[in-house]
mmCIF file of C-alpha atoms and ligand atoms in Angstrom:
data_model
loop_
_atom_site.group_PDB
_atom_site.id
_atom_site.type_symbol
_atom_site.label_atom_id
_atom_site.label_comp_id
_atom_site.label_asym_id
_atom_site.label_seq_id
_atom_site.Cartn_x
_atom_site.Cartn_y
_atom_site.Cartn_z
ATOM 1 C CA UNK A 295 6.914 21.253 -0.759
ATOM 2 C CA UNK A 296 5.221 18.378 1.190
ATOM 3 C CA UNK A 297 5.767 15.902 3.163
ATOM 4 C CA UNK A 298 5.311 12.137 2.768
ATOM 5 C CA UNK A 299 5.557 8.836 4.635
ATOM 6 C CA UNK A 300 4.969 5.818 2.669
ATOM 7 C CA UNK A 301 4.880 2.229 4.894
ATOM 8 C CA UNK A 302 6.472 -0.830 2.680
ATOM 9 C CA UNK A 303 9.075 1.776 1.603
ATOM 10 C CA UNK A 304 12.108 -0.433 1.239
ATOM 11 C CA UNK A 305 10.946 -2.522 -1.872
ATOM 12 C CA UNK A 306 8.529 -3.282 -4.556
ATOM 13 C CA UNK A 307 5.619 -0.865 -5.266
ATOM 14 C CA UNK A 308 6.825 1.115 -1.711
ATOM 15 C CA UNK A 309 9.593 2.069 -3.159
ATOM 16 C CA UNK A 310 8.968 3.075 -6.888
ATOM 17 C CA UNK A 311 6.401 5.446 -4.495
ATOM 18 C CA UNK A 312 8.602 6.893 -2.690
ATOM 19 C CA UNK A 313 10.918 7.652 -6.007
ATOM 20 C CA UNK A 314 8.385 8.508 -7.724
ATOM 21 C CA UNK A 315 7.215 11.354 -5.069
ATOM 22 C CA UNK A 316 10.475 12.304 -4.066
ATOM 23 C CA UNK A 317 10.819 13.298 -8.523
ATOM 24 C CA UNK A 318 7.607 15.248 -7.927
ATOM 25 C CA UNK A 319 9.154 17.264 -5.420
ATOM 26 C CA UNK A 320 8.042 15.882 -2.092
ATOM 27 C CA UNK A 321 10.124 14.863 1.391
ATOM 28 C CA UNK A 322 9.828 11.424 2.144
ATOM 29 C CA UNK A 323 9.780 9.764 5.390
ATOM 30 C CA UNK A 324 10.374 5.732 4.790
ATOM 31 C CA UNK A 325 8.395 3.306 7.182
ATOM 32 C CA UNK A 326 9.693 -1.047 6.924
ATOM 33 C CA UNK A 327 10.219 -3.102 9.293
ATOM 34 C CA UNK A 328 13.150 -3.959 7.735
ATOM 35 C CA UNK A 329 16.839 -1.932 7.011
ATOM 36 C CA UNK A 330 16.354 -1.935 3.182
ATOM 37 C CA UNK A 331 14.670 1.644 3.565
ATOM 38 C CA UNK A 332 18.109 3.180 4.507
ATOM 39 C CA UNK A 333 19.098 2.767 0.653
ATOM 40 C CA UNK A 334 15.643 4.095 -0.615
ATOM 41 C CA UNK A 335 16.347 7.113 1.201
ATOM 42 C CA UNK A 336 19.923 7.697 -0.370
ATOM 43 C CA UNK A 337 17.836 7.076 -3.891
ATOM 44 C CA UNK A 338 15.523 9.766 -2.246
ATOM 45 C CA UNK A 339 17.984 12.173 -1.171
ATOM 46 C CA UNK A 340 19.815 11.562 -4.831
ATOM 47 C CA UNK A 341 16.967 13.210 -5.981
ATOM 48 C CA UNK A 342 17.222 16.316 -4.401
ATOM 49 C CA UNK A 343 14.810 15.668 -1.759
ATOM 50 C CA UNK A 344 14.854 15.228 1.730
ATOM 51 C CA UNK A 345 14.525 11.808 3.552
ATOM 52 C CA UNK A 346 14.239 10.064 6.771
ATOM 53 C CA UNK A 347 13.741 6.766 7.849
ATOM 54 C CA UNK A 348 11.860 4.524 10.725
ATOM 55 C CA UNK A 349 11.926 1.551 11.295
ATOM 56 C CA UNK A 350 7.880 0.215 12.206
ATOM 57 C CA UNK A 351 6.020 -2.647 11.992
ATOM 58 C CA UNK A 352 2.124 -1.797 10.833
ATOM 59 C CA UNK A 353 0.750 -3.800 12.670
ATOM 60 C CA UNK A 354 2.008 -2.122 15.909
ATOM 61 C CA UNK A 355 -0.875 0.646 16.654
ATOM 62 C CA UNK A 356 1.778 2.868 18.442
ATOM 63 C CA UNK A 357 5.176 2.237 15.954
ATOM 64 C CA UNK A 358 2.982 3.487 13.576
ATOM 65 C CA UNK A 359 1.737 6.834 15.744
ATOM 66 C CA UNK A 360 5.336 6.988 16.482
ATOM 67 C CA UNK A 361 6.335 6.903 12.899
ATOM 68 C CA UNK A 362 4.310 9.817 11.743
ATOM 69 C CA UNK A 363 4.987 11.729 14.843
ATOM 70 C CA UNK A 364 8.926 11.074 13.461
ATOM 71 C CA UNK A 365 8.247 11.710 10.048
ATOM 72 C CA UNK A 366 6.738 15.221 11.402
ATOM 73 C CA UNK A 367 9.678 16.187 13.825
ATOM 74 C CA UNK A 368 12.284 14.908 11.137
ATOM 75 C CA UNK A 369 10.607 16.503 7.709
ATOM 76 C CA UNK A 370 8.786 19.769 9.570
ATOM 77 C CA UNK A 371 5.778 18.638 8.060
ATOM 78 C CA UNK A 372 3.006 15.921 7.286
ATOM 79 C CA UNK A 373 0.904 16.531 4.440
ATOM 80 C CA UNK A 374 0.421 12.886 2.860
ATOM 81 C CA UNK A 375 0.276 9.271 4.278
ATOM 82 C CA UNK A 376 0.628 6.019 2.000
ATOM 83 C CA UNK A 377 -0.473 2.931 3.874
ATOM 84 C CA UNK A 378 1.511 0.856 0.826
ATOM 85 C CA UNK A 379 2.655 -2.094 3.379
ATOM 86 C CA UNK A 380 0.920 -5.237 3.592
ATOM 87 C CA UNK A 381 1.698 -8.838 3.061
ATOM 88 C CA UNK A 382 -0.242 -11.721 0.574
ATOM 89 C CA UNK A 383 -1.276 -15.218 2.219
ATOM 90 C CA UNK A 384 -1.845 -18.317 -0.834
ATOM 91 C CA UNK A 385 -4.117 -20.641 0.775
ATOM 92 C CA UNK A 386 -7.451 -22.729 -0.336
ATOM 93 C CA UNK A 387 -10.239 -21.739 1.991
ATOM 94 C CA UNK A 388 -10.360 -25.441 3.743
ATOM 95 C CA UNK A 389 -6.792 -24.782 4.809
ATOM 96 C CA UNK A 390 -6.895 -21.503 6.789
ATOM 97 C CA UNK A 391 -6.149 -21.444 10.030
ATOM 98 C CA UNK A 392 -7.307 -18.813 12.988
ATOM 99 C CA UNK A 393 -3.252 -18.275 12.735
ATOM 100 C CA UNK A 394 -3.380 -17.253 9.489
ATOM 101 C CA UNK A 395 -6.503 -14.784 9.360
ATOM 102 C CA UNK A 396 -4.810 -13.292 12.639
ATOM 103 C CA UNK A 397 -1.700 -12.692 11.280
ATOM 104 C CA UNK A 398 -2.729 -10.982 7.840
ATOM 105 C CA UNK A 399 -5.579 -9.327 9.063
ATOM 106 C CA UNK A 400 -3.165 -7.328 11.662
ATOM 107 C CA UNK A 401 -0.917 -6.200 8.326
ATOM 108 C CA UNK A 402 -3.262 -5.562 5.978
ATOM 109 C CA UNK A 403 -5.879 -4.266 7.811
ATOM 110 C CA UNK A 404 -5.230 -2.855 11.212
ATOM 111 C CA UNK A 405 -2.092 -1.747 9.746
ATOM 112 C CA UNK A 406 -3.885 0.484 7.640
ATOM 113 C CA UNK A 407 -6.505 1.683 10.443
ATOM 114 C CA UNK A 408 -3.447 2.715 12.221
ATOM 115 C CA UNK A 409 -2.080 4.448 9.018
ATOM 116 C CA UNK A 410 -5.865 5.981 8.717
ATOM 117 C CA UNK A 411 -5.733 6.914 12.385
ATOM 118 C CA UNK A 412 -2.354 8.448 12.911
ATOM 119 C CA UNK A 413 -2.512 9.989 9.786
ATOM 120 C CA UNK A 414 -6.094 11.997 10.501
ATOM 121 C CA UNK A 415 -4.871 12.663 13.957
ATOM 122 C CA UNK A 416 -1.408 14.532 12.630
ATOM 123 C CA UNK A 417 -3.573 16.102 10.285
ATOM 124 C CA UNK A 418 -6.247 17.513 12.524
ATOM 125 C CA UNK A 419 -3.331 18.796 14.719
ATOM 126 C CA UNK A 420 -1.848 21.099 12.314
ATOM 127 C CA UNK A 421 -5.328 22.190 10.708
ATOM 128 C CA UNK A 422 -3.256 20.201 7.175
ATOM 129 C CA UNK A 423 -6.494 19.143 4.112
ATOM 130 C CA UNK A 424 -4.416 16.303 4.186
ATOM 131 C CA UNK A 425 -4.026 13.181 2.372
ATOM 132 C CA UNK A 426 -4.167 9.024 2.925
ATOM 133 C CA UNK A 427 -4.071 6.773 -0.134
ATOM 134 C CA UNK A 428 -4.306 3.191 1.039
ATOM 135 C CA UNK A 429 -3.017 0.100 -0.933
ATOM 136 C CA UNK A 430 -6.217 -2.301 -2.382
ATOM 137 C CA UNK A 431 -5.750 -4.364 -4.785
ATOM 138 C CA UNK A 432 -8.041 -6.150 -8.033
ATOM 139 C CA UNK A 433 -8.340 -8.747 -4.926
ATOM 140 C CA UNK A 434 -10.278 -6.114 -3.498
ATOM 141 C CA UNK A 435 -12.788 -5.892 -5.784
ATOM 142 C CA UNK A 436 -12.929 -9.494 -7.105
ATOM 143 C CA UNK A 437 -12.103 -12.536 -4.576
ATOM 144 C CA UNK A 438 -9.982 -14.838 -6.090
ATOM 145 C CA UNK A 439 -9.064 -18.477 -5.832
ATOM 146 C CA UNK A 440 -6.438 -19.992 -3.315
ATOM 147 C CA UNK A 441 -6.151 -15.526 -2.250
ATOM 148 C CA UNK A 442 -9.358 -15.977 -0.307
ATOM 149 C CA UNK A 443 -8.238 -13.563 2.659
ATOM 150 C CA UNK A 444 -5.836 -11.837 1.066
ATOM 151 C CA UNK A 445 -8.816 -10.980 -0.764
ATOM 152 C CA UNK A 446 -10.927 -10.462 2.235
ATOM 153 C CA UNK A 447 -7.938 -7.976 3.576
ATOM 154 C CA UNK A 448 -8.376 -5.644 0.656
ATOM 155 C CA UNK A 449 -11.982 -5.911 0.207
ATOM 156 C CA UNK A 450 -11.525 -4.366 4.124
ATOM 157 C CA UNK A 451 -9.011 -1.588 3.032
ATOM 158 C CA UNK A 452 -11.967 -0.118 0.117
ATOM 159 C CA UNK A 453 -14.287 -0.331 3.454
ATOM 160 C CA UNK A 454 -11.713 1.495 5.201
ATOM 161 C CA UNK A 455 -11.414 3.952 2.517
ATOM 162 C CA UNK A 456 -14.921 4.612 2.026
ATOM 163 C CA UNK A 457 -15.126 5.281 5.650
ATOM 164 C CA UNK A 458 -12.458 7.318 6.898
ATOM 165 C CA UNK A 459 -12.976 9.704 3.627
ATOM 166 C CA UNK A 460 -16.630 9.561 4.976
ATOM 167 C CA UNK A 461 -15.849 10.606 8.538
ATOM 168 C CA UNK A 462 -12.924 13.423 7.804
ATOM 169 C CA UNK A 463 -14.215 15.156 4.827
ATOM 170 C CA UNK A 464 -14.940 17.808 6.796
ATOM 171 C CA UNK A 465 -11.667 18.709 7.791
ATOM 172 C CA UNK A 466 -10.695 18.740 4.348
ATOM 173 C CA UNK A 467 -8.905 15.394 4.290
ATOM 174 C CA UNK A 468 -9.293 12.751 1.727
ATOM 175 C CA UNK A 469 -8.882 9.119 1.589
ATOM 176 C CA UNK A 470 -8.175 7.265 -1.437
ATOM 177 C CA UNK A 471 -7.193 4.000 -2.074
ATOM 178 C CA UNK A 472 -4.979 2.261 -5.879
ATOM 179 C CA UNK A 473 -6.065 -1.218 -6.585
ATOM 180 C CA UNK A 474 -2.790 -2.677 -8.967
ATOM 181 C CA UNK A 475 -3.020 -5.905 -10.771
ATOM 182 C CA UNK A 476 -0.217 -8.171 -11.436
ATOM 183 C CA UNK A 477 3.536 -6.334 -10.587
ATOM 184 C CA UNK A 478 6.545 -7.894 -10.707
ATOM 185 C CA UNK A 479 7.543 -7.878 -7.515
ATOM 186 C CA UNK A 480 8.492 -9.853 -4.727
ATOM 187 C CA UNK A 481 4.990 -10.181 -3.372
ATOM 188 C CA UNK A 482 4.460 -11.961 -6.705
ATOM 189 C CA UNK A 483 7.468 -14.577 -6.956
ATOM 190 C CA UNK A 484 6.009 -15.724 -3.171
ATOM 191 C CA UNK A 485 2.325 -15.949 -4.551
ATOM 192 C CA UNK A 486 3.572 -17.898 -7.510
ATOM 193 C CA UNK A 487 5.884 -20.313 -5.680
ATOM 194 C CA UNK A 488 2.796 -21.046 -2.960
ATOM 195 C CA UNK A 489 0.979 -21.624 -5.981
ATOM 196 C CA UNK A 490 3.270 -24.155 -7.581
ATOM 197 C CA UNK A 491 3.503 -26.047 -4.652
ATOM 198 C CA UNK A 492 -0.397 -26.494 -3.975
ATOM 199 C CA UNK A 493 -1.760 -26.824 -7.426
ATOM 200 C CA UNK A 494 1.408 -28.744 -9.178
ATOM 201 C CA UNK A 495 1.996 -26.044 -11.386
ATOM 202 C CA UNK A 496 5.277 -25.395 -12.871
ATOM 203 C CA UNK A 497 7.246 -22.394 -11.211
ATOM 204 C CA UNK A 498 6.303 -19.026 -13.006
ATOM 205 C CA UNK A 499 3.396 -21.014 -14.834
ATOM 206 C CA UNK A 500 1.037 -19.371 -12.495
ATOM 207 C CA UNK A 501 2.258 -15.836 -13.174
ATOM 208 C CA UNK A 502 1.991 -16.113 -17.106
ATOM 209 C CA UNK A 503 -1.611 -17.073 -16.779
ATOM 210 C CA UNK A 504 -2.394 -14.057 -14.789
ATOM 211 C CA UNK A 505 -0.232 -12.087 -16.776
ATOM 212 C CA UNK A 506 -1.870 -13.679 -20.299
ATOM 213 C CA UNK A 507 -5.321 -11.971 -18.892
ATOM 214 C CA UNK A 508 -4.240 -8.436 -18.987
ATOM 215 C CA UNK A 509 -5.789 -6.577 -21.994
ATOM 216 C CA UNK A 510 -2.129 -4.446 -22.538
ATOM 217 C CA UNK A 511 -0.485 -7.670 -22.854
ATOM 218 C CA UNK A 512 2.289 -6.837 -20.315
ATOM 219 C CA UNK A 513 2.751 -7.175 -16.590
ATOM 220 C CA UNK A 514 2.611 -4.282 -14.755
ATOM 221 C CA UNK A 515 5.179 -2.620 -13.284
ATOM 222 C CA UNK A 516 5.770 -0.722 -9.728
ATOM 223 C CA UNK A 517 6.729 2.666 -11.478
ATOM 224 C CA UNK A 518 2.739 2.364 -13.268
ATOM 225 C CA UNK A 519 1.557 2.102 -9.692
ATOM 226 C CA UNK A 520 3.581 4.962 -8.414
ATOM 227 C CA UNK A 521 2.533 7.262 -11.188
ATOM 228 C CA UNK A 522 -1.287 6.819 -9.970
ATOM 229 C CA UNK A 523 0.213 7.016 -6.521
ATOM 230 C CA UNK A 524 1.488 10.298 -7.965
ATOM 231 C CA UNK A 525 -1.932 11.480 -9.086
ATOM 232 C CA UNK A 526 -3.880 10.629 -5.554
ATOM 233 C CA UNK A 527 -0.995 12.175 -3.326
ATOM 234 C CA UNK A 528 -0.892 15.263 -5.542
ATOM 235 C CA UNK A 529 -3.675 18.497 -5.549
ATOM 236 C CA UNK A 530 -4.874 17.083 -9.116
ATOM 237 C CA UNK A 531 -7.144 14.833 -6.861
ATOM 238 C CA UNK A 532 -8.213 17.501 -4.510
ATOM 239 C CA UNK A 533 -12.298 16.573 -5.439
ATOM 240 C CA UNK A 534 -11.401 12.530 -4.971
ATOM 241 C CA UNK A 535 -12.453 11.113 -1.850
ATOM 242 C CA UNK A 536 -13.685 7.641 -0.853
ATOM 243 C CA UNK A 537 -12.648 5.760 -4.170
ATOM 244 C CA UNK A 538 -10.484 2.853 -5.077
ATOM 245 C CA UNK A 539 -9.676 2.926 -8.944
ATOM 246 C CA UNK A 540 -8.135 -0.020 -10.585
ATOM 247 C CA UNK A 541 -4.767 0.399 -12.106
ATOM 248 C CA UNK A 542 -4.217 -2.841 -13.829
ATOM 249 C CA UNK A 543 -3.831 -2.893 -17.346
ATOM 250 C CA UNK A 544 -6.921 -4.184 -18.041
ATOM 251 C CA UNK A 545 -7.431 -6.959 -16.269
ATOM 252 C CA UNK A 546 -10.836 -6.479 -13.931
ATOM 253 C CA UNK A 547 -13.600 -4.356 -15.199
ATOM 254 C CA UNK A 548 -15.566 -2.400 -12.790
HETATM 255 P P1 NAD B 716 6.510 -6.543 -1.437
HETATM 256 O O1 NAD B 716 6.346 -7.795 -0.652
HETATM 257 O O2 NAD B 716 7.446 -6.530 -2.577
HETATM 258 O O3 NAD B 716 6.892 -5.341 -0.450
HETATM 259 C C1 NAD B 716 6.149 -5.105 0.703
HETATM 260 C C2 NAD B 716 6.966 -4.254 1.671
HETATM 261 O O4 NAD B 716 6.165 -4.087 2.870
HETATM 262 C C3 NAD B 716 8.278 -4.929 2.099
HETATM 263 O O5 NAD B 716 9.338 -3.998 2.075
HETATM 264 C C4 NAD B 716 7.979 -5.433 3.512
HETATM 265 O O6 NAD B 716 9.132 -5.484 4.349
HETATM 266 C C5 NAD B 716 6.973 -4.377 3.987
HETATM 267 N N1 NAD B 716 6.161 -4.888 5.092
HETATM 268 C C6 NAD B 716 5.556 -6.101 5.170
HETATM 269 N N2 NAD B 716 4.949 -6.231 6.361
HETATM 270 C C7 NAD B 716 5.172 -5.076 7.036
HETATM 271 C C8 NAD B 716 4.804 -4.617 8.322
HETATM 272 N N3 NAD B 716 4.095 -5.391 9.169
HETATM 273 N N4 NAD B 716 5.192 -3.377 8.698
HETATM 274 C C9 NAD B 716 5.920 -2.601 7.872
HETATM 275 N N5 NAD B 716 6.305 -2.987 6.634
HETATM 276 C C10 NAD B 716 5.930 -4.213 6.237
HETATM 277 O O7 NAD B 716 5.025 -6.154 -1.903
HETATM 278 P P2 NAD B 716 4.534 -5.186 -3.097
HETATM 279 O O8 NAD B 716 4.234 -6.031 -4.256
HETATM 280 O O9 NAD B 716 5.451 -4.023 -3.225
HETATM 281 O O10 NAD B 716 3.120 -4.726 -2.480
HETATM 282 C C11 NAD B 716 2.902 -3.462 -1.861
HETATM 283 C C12 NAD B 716 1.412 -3.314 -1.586
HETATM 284 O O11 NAD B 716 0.682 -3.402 -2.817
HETATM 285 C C13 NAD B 716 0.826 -4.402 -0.682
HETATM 286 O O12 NAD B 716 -0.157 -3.847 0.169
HETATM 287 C C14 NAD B 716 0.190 -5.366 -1.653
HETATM 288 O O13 NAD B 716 -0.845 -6.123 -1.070
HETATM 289 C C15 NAD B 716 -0.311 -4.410 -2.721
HETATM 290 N N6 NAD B 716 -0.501 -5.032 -4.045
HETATM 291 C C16 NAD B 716 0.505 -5.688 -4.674
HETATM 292 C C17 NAD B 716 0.282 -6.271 -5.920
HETATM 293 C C18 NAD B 716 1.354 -7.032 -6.659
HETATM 294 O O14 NAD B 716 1.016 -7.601 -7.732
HETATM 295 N N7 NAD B 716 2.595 -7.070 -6.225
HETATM 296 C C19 NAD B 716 -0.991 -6.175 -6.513
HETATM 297 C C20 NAD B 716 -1.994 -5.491 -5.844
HETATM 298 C C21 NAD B 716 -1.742 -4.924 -4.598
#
């Protein structure tokens, strides 16, 4: 039995996580900054697994200290930290603001550093080989159009990665990061709105043509992200450290 806190736990690819570790037998603590987590945590506990909740924003160096340090006193453990949370940001290059970089830097980035941080820190305390899988993306290994910074963010998060698995291998921790495609979540029906509304094109229209590029022919769900998820927060990828696969149906090739 282990213990796991995943950040953007109370929808989307966050969630299908946490179910999907909670079915391989671990304790989930559940980090949003919103309430939805409470009724992740009754799917959890459904399960047969234990669950708490806290309510953090990333971004917030010590509400995320603060939510491990629960997750710990709550779960009697801490054996595996998913920095899942972050945020997308549709904008052509010419339009970006110092606002704007600000505001989804501190998600996507610091947000994980503070993951990274509190994480090793917990880690280091109870002598745990423990684990941090950080959320990428195929933005962060290809920049795309109109996702300029978003891009930018999870170019920073494979840095990050690279790192932090650099700098705690000897204590026997690893740092991984999963790099999805195109999921169906709500991340996507904002990205595909923003895109409407800039480039004229017709709601979903955006979507379709990033879904029509995928070599399976299907968009991707969260449950195919959470079953990699499963892989890197399980002791099949005990010799993985540093690395950022892509899990995206085909779509960038690296
Ligand atoms: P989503 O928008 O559906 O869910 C994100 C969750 O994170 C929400 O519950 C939200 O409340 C939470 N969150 C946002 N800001 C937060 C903050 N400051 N502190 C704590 N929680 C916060 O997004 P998703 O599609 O499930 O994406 C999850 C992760 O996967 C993100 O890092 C995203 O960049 C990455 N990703 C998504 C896709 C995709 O196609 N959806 C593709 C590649 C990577």
């Amino acid at each position: 039995m282990s213990v796991v806190l995943v950040t953007g736990a109370g929808q989307g690819i966050g969630r299908s996580i946490a179910l999907r570790l909670a079915a391989d037998g671990h304790d989930i603590a559940l980090v949003d900054i919103n309430d939805k987590i409470d009724s992740v945590a009754e799917e959890v506990r459904e399960k047969g697994r234990a669950a708490t909740t806290f309510t953090a924003d990333v971004s917030d160096r010590a509400q995320v200290f603060a939510a491990v340090e629960h997750a710990h006193n709550e779960l009697g453990g801490f054996d595996v930290m998913i920095n899942n949370a972050g945020i997308a940001q549709v904008a052509p290059l010419d339009d970006v603001r110092p606002e704007d970089t600000k505001k989804i830097w501190a998600v996507n980035v610091d947000g994980v550093l503070w993951g990274i941080q509190a994480a090793a820190a917990k880690f280091k305390a109870l002598e745990c080989k423990g684990k941090i899988v950080n959320a990428s993306s195929i933005a962060g290994h290809d920049g795309f159009a109109m996702l300029g910074v978003y891009s930018a963010t999870k170019f920073a998060v494979r840095a990050l990665t690279q790192a932090a698995a650099k700098e705690y291998a000897s204590h026997g921790i690893t740092v991984n990061a999963y790099c999805p495609g195109v999921v169906g979540t709500d991340m996507w029906v904002t990205i595909d709105k923003r895109f409407a509304e800039l480039t004229g094109a017709a709601e979903g229209e955006t979507y379709d043509k990033f879904v029509g590029g995928i070599a399976l022919g299907r968009a991707q769900t969260p449950e195919d992200v959470a079953a990699f998820v499963s892989y890197l927060a399980g002791p099949d990828s005990d010799y993985m450290t540093g690395q950022a696969p892509l899990i995206d149906g085909g779509l960038v090739f690296r």
